[in-house]
C-alpha cells in the first residue's frame, strides 16, 4: 500500500501494483466492502509493454465496481483514428478490454481526444477514455465521461461527471488575477482607499476592505462582465470549433479560428 487518506466521507487507499498502475480503493466508514476501485494507468507506446499492463489489470481481480481511465495509446478500430491503423495494437487493445470484462463508459463532447503530427500530417485519434465493469454501471448509472476542450495539451482532458446539476446561489467574492493587468484597477483601489474615514485602526481597515469589495464587484461586472458566463461561452466556442474539426476535417480557416478561441479562453482562465 502506498498510503491512505480521507476524502469527502470516504476512506481512500492508494496502491501501486506496478510501476505503471495506480489503484485507488474507496470505502465508506460504515462498510469495509469495496465501494469503488479506480485505476489510473501509465500506458507506454510500445504495444509489447501494453500487453504486460493488461495482464496486470486482469491479475488484480478487483471485487465490486471499478473504473479504468487514461490515455491508452491505442484505438478500438479504424473509425477511431484519421491516421494509419496499427492492427496488432488494436487487436491487443480489444482483447485486453474483453478479458477484463470492461465496458466503454458513455462519453460526451469531441469524439477524438488527441491531435498530433505523423509524417508531416495532422492526425486525430480517440486515445483517452474511461472503461468500467458491469458492477460499476449498476451502482453508478448516472456517471459519464465528458471530453473537455483541448487547451494547452495535445490531449483533451476527461472529466467524470455523476450529476447534471449546476451550482446555485451567489458566488463567493474572490480576487481575480486578470484585474491586475487592467489599466484602471490601481486607480480604483487608490480612490477607495483614500476616502476619509473615522474610527480605530482595525475598524478603518475593516470598513475600507468592505468598501473595496463592493466597488470591485461593480467594477468587475462593468469591465469584464460575469466571468463564469464568459468562460462558459468561450469554452463552448472552443468545443464547437474542435467538434467541427473532428467532423468536417482539418482546414486552415478552422485551425485559425481554434487558435483565436483558445487564446480568448486562456486569457479568461489566467
mmCIF file of C-alpha atoms in Angstrom, residues 1-269:
data_model
loop_
_atom_site.group_PDB
_atom_site.id
_atom_site.type_symbol
_atom_site.label_atom_id
_atom_site.label_comp_id
_atom_site.label_asym_id
_atom_site.label_seq_id
_atom_site.Cartn_x
_atom_site.Cartn_y
_atom_site.Cartn_z
ATOM 1 C CA UNK A 1 0.000 0.000 0.000
ATOM 2 C CA UNK A 2 1.263 3.441 -0.929
ATOM 3 C CA UNK A 3 -0.851 5.358 1.584
ATOM 4 C CA UNK A 4 -4.353 6.244 2.688
ATOM 5 C CA UNK A 5 -6.392 9.356 3.408
ATOM 6 C CA UNK A 6 -9.932 10.602 3.952
ATOM 7 C CA UNK A 7 -11.840 12.366 1.173
ATOM 8 C CA UNK A 8 -15.468 13.600 1.239
ATOM 9 C CA UNK A 9 -16.548 10.956 3.723
ATOM 10 C CA UNK A 10 -14.670 8.122 2.032
ATOM 11 C CA UNK A 11 -11.644 6.158 3.169
ATOM 12 C CA UNK A 12 -9.219 6.021 0.228
ATOM 13 C CA UNK A 13 -6.371 3.533 -0.060
ATOM 14 C CA UNK A 14 -3.580 4.028 -2.592
ATOM 15 C CA UNK A 15 -1.813 1.010 -4.056
ATOM 16 C CA UNK A 16 0.930 0.719 -6.666
ATOM 17 C CA UNK A 17 0.634 -2.849 -8.021
ATOM 18 C CA UNK A 18 3.122 -1.996 -10.789
ATOM 19 C CA UNK A 19 5.254 0.987 -11.792
ATOM 20 C CA UNK A 20 2.657 1.968 -14.424
ATOM 21 C CA UNK A 21 -0.523 1.396 -12.444
ATOM 22 C CA UNK A 22 -2.040 3.384 -9.568
ATOM 23 C CA UNK A 23 -5.056 1.820 -7.862
ATOM 24 C CA UNK A 24 -7.442 3.731 -5.595
ATOM 25 C CA UNK A 25 -9.790 1.717 -3.359
ATOM 26 C CA UNK A 26 -12.701 3.747 -1.972
ATOM 27 C CA UNK A 27 -14.661 2.595 1.077
ATOM 28 C CA UNK A 28 -17.238 4.211 3.289
ATOM 29 C CA UNK A 29 -16.515 4.334 7.010
ATOM 30 C CA UNK A 30 -19.617 2.266 7.735
ATOM 31 C CA UNK A 31 -18.744 -0.599 5.396
ATOM 32 C CA UNK A 32 -15.497 -2.467 4.861
ATOM 33 C CA UNK A 33 -16.520 -3.730 1.446
ATOM 34 C CA UNK A 34 -15.145 -2.014 -1.636
ATOM 35 C CA UNK A 35 -17.324 0.872 -2.784
ATOM 36 C CA UNK A 36 -15.291 1.556 -5.912
ATOM 37 C CA UNK A 37 -11.848 0.855 -7.363
ATOM 38 C CA UNK A 38 -10.287 3.396 -9.722
ATOM 39 C CA UNK A 39 -7.238 2.562 -11.869
ATOM 40 C CA UNK A 40 -5.002 5.282 -13.297
ATOM 41 C CA UNK A 41 -2.731 3.908 -15.981
ATOM 42 C CA UNK A 42 0.578 4.962 -17.475
ATOM 43 C CA UNK A 43 0.345 3.357 -20.901
ATOM 44 C CA UNK A 44 3.528 3.159 -22.971
ATOM 45 C CA UNK A 45 3.776 3.475 -26.748
ATOM 46 C CA UNK A 46 5.323 0.004 -27.078
ATOM 47 C CA UNK A 47 2.496 -2.489 -27.660
ATOM 48 C CA UNK A 48 4.514 -5.295 -26.008
ATOM 49 C CA UNK A 49 4.659 -3.266 -22.777
ATOM 50 C CA UNK A 50 0.934 -2.580 -23.088
ATOM 51 C CA UNK A 51 0.277 -6.325 -23.096
ATOM 52 C CA UNK A 52 2.010 -6.591 -19.717
ATOM 53 C CA UNK A 53 -0.173 -3.774 -18.404
ATOM 54 C CA UNK A 54 -3.371 -5.564 -19.403
ATOM 55 C CA UNK A 55 -2.051 -8.710 -17.707
ATOM 56 C CA UNK A 56 -1.500 -6.620 -14.555
ATOM 57 C CA UNK A 57 -5.034 -5.259 -14.726
ATOM 58 C CA UNK A 58 -6.502 -8.735 -15.152
ATOM 59 C CA UNK A 59 -4.480 -10.108 -12.232
ATOM 60 C CA UNK A 60 -5.924 -7.508 -9.838
ATOM 61 C CA UNK A 61 -9.232 -9.394 -9.594
ATOM 62 C CA UNK A 62 -10.992 -6.360 -8.142
ATOM 63 C CA UNK A 63 -14.306 -7.281 -6.498
ATOM 64 C CA UNK A 64 -17.080 -4.748 -6.928
ATOM 65 C CA UNK A 65 -17.344 -1.647 -9.110
ATOM 66 C CA UNK A 66 -14.165 -0.482 -10.784
ATOM 67 C CA UNK A 67 -13.102 2.109 -13.296
ATOM 68 C CA UNK A 68 -10.014 2.332 -15.518
ATOM 69 C CA UNK A 69 -9.174 5.584 -17.282
ATOM 70 C CA UNK A 70 -6.190 7.096 -19.068
ATOM 71 C CA UNK A 71 -4.536 7.694 -22.411
ATOM 72 C CA UNK A 72 -4.458 4.096 -23.660
ATOM 73 C CA UNK A 73 -2.270 4.897 -26.694
ATOM 74 C CA UNK A 74 -4.476 2.590 -28.766
ATOM 75 C CA UNK A 75 -7.752 2.688 -30.667
ATOM 76 C CA UNK A 76 -10.520 0.101 -30.970
ATOM 77 C CA UNK A 77 -10.746 0.312 -34.765
ATOM 78 C CA UNK A 78 -10.108 2.327 -37.921
ATOM 79 C CA UNK A 79 -13.109 4.556 -37.134
ATOM 80 C CA UNK A 80 -11.245 5.963 -34.101
ATOM 81 C CA UNK A 81 -8.282 7.464 -35.954
ATOM 82 C CA UNK A 82 -7.652 9.546 -39.062
ATOM 83 C CA UNK A 83 -4.172 8.081 -39.342
ATOM 84 C CA UNK A 84 -2.783 4.656 -40.161
ATOM 85 C CA UNK A 85 -4.324 1.860 -38.098
ATOM 86 C CA UNK A 86 -1.834 -0.327 -36.204
ATOM 87 C CA UNK A 87 -3.705 -3.622 -36.392
ATOM 88 C CA UNK A 88 -1.707 -5.565 -33.801
ATOM 89 C CA UNK A 89 -2.037 -2.768 -31.250
ATOM 90 C CA UNK A 90 -5.757 -2.518 -31.997
ATOM 91 C CA UNK A 91 -6.306 -6.263 -31.578
ATOM 92 C CA UNK A 92 -4.367 -6.321 -28.296
ATOM 93 C CA UNK A 93 -6.435 -3.388 -27.011
ATOM 94 C CA UNK A 94 -9.750 -5.065 -27.803
ATOM 95 C CA UNK A 95 -8.524 -8.340 -26.298
ATOM 96 C CA UNK A 96 -7.454 -6.617 -23.077
ATOM 97 C CA UNK A 97 -10.815 -4.866 -22.703
ATOM 98 C CA UNK A 98 -12.636 -8.135 -23.316
ATOM 99 C CA UNK A 99 -10.598 -10.288 -20.921
ATOM 100 C CA UNK A 100 -11.042 -7.704 -18.140
ATOM 101 C CA UNK A 101 -14.816 -7.578 -18.796
ATOM 102 C CA UNK A 102 -14.814 -3.796 -19.254
ATOM 103 C CA UNK A 103 -17.323 -1.549 -20.986
ATOM 104 C CA UNK A 104 -16.706 1.811 -22.639
ATOM 105 C CA UNK A 105 -18.208 4.469 -20.364
ATOM 106 C CA UNK A 106 -20.663 6.818 -22.066
ATOM 107 C CA UNK A 107 -18.817 9.889 -23.308
ATOM 108 C CA UNK A 108 -19.889 13.408 -24.217
ATOM 109 C CA UNK A 109 -18.022 16.028 -26.232
ATOM 110 C CA UNK A 110 -15.463 15.665 -29.043
ATOM 111 C CA UNK A 111 -15.022 12.133 -30.399
ATOM 112 C CA UNK A 112 -11.264 12.381 -30.996
ATOM 113 C CA UNK A 113 -9.291 13.030 -27.809
ATOM 114 C CA UNK A 114 -5.789 13.534 -29.247
ATOM 115 C CA UNK A 115 -4.290 15.512 -32.105
ATOM 116 C CA UNK A 116 -0.696 15.403 -33.290
ATOM 117 C CA UNK A 117 1.612 15.120 -36.272
ATOM 118 C CA UNK A 118 2.535 11.887 -38.013
ATOM 119 C CA UNK A 119 4.799 12.003 -41.092
ATOM 120 C CA UNK A 120 4.092 15.697 -41.593
ATOM 121 C CA UNK A 121 0.308 15.337 -41.419
ATOM 122 C CA UNK A 122 -2.135 16.231 -38.634
ATOM 123 C CA UNK A 123 -3.701 13.085 -37.177
ATOM 124 C CA UNK A 124 -6.620 12.786 -34.734
ATOM 125 C CA UNK A 125 -7.322 9.692 -32.624
ATOM 126 C CA UNK A 126 -9.538 8.567 -29.760
ATOM 127 C CA UNK A 127 -6.838 7.577 -27.261
ATOM 128 C CA UNK A 128 -8.237 8.807 -23.941
ATOM 129 C CA UNK A 129 -11.256 7.083 -22.444
ATOM 130 C CA UNK A 130 -12.809 5.522 -19.366
ATOM 131 C CA UNK A 131 -13.766 1.858 -19.003
ATOM 132 C CA UNK A 132 -15.854 0.296 -16.254
ATOM 133 C CA UNK A 133 -17.255 -3.103 -15.327
ATOM 134 C CA UNK A 134 -20.912 -4.149 -15.040
ATOM 135 C CA UNK A 135 -20.966 -3.614 -11.249
ATOM 136 C CA UNK A 136 -19.894 -0.014 -11.733
ATOM 137 C CA UNK A 137 -22.708 0.617 -14.230
ATOM 138 C CA UNK A 138 -25.272 -0.882 -11.846
ATOM 139 C CA UNK A 139 -24.162 1.239 -8.909
ATOM 140 C CA UNK A 140 -23.216 4.462 -10.730
ATOM 141 C CA UNK A 141 -25.776 4.686 -13.522
ATOM 142 C CA UNK A 142 -25.570 8.487 -13.873
ATOM 143 C CA UNK A 143 -21.787 8.683 -14.273
ATOM 144 C CA UNK A 144 -20.494 9.728 -17.689
ATOM 145 C CA UNK A 145 -17.178 10.809 -19.184
ATOM 146 C CA UNK A 146 -17.018 14.354 -20.576
ATOM 147 C CA UNK A 147 -14.322 15.224 -23.094
ATOM 148 C CA UNK A 148 -13.389 18.841 -22.331
ATOM 149 C CA UNK A 149 -11.861 21.354 -24.766
ATOM 150 C CA UNK A 150 -8.182 20.859 -25.550
ATOM 151 C CA UNK A 151 -6.280 23.993 -24.493
ATOM 152 C CA UNK A 152 -2.537 23.594 -23.753
ATOM 153 C CA UNK A 153 -2.077 19.861 -24.292
ATOM 154 C CA UNK A 154 -2.334 17.711 -27.412
ATOM 155 C CA UNK A 155 -4.881 15.644 -25.441
ATOM 156 C CA UNK A 156 -8.412 16.563 -24.418
ATOM 157 C CA UNK A 157 -8.846 16.236 -20.624
ATOM 158 C CA UNK A 158 -11.538 13.851 -19.394
ATOM 159 C CA UNK A 159 -13.986 14.799 -16.648
ATOM 160 C CA UNK A 160 -16.074 12.204 -14.830
ATOM 161 C CA UNK A 161 -19.492 13.600 -14.001
ATOM 162 C CA UNK A 162 -22.077 11.994 -11.726
ATOM 163 C CA UNK A 163 -24.684 14.778 -11.858
ATOM 164 C CA UNK A 164 -26.002 17.296 -14.354
ATOM 165 C CA UNK A 165 -26.987 19.751 -11.615
ATOM 166 C CA UNK A 166 -25.342 23.169 -11.723
ATOM 167 C CA UNK A 167 -24.260 25.041 -8.583
ATOM 168 C CA UNK A 168 -26.834 27.589 -7.449
ATOM 169 C CA UNK A 169 -26.715 30.675 -5.269
ATOM 170 C CA UNK A 170 -24.390 33.684 -5.275
ATOM 171 C CA UNK A 171 -20.712 33.056 -5.913
ATOM 172 C CA UNK A 172 -18.331 33.967 -3.044
ATOM 173 C CA UNK A 173 -16.191 37.040 -3.644
ATOM 174 C CA UNK A 174 -12.737 36.126 -4.965
ATOM 175 C CA UNK A 175 -9.837 38.216 -6.187
ATOM 176 C CA UNK A 176 -9.218 37.732 -9.910
ATOM 177 C CA UNK A 177 -5.653 37.839 -11.245
ATOM 178 C CA UNK A 178 -6.802 39.429 -14.517
ATOM 179 C CA UNK A 179 -7.712 42.609 -12.596
ATOM 180 C CA UNK A 180 -4.025 43.453 -12.125
ATOM 181 C CA UNK A 181 -3.491 43.813 -15.868
ATOM 182 C CA UNK A 182 -6.326 46.300 -16.345
ATOM 183 C CA UNK A 183 -5.188 49.970 -16.506
ATOM 184 C CA UNK A 184 -7.928 51.312 -14.191
ATOM 185 C CA UNK A 185 -7.508 48.755 -11.381
ATOM 186 C CA UNK A 186 -4.811 50.584 -9.394
ATOM 187 C CA UNK A 187 -6.687 53.866 -9.737
ATOM 188 C CA UNK A 188 -9.869 52.297 -8.361
ATOM 189 C CA UNK A 189 -8.081 50.794 -5.346
ATOM 190 C CA UNK A 190 -6.294 54.089 -4.653
ATOM 191 C CA UNK A 191 -9.562 56.073 -4.859
ATOM 192 C CA UNK A 192 -11.438 53.779 -2.471
ATOM 193 C CA UNK A 193 -8.528 53.575 -0.023
ATOM 194 C CA UNK A 194 -8.035 57.377 0.134
ATOM 195 C CA UNK A 195 -11.624 58.156 1.082
ATOM 196 C CA UNK A 196 -11.776 59.850 4.517
ATOM 197 C CA UNK A 197 -12.968 57.543 7.293
ATOM 198 C CA UNK A 198 -13.049 57.649 11.082
ATOM 199 C CA UNK A 199 -12.585 55.076 13.810
ATOM 200 C CA UNK A 200 -9.971 52.796 15.301
ATOM 201 C CA UNK A 201 -7.283 51.311 13.027
ATOM 202 C CA UNK A 202 -8.998 47.900 12.985
ATOM 203 C CA UNK A 203 -12.403 49.484 12.265
ATOM 204 C CA UNK A 204 -10.910 51.604 9.459
ATOM 205 C CA UNK A 205 -9.244 48.577 7.866
ATOM 206 C CA UNK A 206 -12.452 46.530 8.041
ATOM 207 C CA UNK A 207 -14.509 49.366 6.520
ATOM 208 C CA UNK A 208 -12.044 50.061 3.688
ATOM 209 C CA UNK A 209 -11.852 46.376 2.772
ATOM 210 C CA UNK A 210 -15.640 46.122 2.785
ATOM 211 C CA UNK A 211 -15.990 49.244 0.604
ATOM 212 C CA UNK A 212 -13.276 47.989 -1.769
ATOM 213 C CA UNK A 213 -15.033 44.631 -2.086
ATOM 214 C CA UNK A 214 -18.305 46.298 -3.118
ATOM 215 C CA UNK A 215 -16.568 48.649 -5.559
ATOM 216 C CA UNK A 216 -14.636 45.763 -7.147
ATOM 217 C CA UNK A 217 -17.831 43.776 -7.637
ATOM 218 C CA UNK A 218 -19.447 46.649 -9.556
ATOM 219 C CA UNK A 219 -16.242 47.455 -11.474
ATOM 220 C CA UNK A 220 -15.652 43.816 -12.405
ATOM 221 C CA UNK A 221 -19.179 43.496 -13.779
ATOM 222 C CA UNK A 222 -18.857 46.713 -15.799
ATOM 223 C CA UNK A 223 -15.413 45.897 -17.198
ATOM 224 C CA UNK A 224 -15.340 42.105 -17.515
ATOM 225 C CA UNK A 225 -18.972 41.058 -17.157
ATOM 226 C CA UNK A 226 -19.926 37.765 -15.486
ATOM 227 C CA UNK A 227 -16.670 35.768 -15.538
ATOM 228 C CA UNK A 228 -18.406 32.410 -15.240
ATOM 229 C CA UNK A 229 -20.687 33.191 -18.166
ATOM 230 C CA UNK A 230 -17.773 34.478 -20.252
ATOM 231 C CA UNK A 231 -15.667 31.381 -19.529
ATOM 232 C CA UNK A 232 -18.620 29.128 -20.325
ATOM 233 C CA UNK A 233 -19.232 30.903 -23.649
ATOM 234 C CA UNK A 234 -15.522 30.856 -24.570
ATOM 235 C CA UNK A 235 -15.240 27.167 -23.650
ATOM 236 C CA UNK A 236 -18.345 26.363 -25.676
ATOM 237 C CA UNK A 237 -16.881 28.180 -28.692
ATOM 238 C CA UNK A 238 -13.653 26.143 -28.427
ATOM 239 C CA UNK A 239 -15.676 22.913 -28.157
ATOM 240 C CA UNK A 240 -17.786 23.837 -31.180
ATOM 241 C CA UNK A 241 -14.735 24.552 -33.334
ATOM 242 C CA UNK A 242 -12.953 21.384 -32.202
ATOM 243 C CA UNK A 243 -16.104 19.354 -32.923
ATOM 244 C CA UNK A 244 -16.167 20.833 -36.432
ATOM 245 C CA UNK A 245 -12.506 19.937 -36.916
ATOM 246 C CA UNK A 246 -13.296 16.341 -35.955
ATOM 247 C CA UNK A 247 -16.453 16.089 -38.089
ATOM 248 C CA UNK A 248 -15.628 18.250 -41.110
ATOM 249 C CA UNK A 249 -11.903 17.639 -41.322
ATOM 250 C CA UNK A 250 -8.945 19.962 -40.939
ATOM 251 C CA UNK A 251 -8.882 23.326 -42.708
ATOM 252 C CA UNK A 252 -6.751 26.449 -42.357
ATOM 253 C CA UNK A 253 -9.841 28.514 -41.542
ATOM 254 C CA UNK A 254 -10.981 26.270 -38.690
ATOM 255 C CA UNK A 255 -7.448 25.913 -37.304
ATOM 256 C CA UNK A 256 -7.099 29.712 -37.232
ATOM 257 C CA UNK A 257 -10.491 30.042 -35.509
ATOM 258 C CA UNK A 258 -9.373 27.473 -32.934
ATOM 259 C CA UNK A 259 -6.211 29.450 -32.153
ATOM 260 C CA UNK A 260 -8.256 32.625 -31.631
ATOM 261 C CA UNK A 261 -10.812 30.831 -29.444
ATOM 262 C CA UNK A 262 -8.109 29.133 -27.328
ATOM 263 C CA UNK A 263 -6.302 32.445 -26.822
ATOM 264 C CA UNK A 264 -9.523 34.096 -25.659
ATOM 265 C CA UNK A 265 -10.349 31.246 -23.264
ATOM 266 C CA UNK A 266 -6.799 31.138 -21.906
ATOM 267 C CA UNK A 267 -6.907 34.857 -21.090
ATOM 268 C CA UNK A 268 -10.102 34.357 -19.091
ATOM 269 C CA UNK A 269 -8.669 31.399 -17.181
#
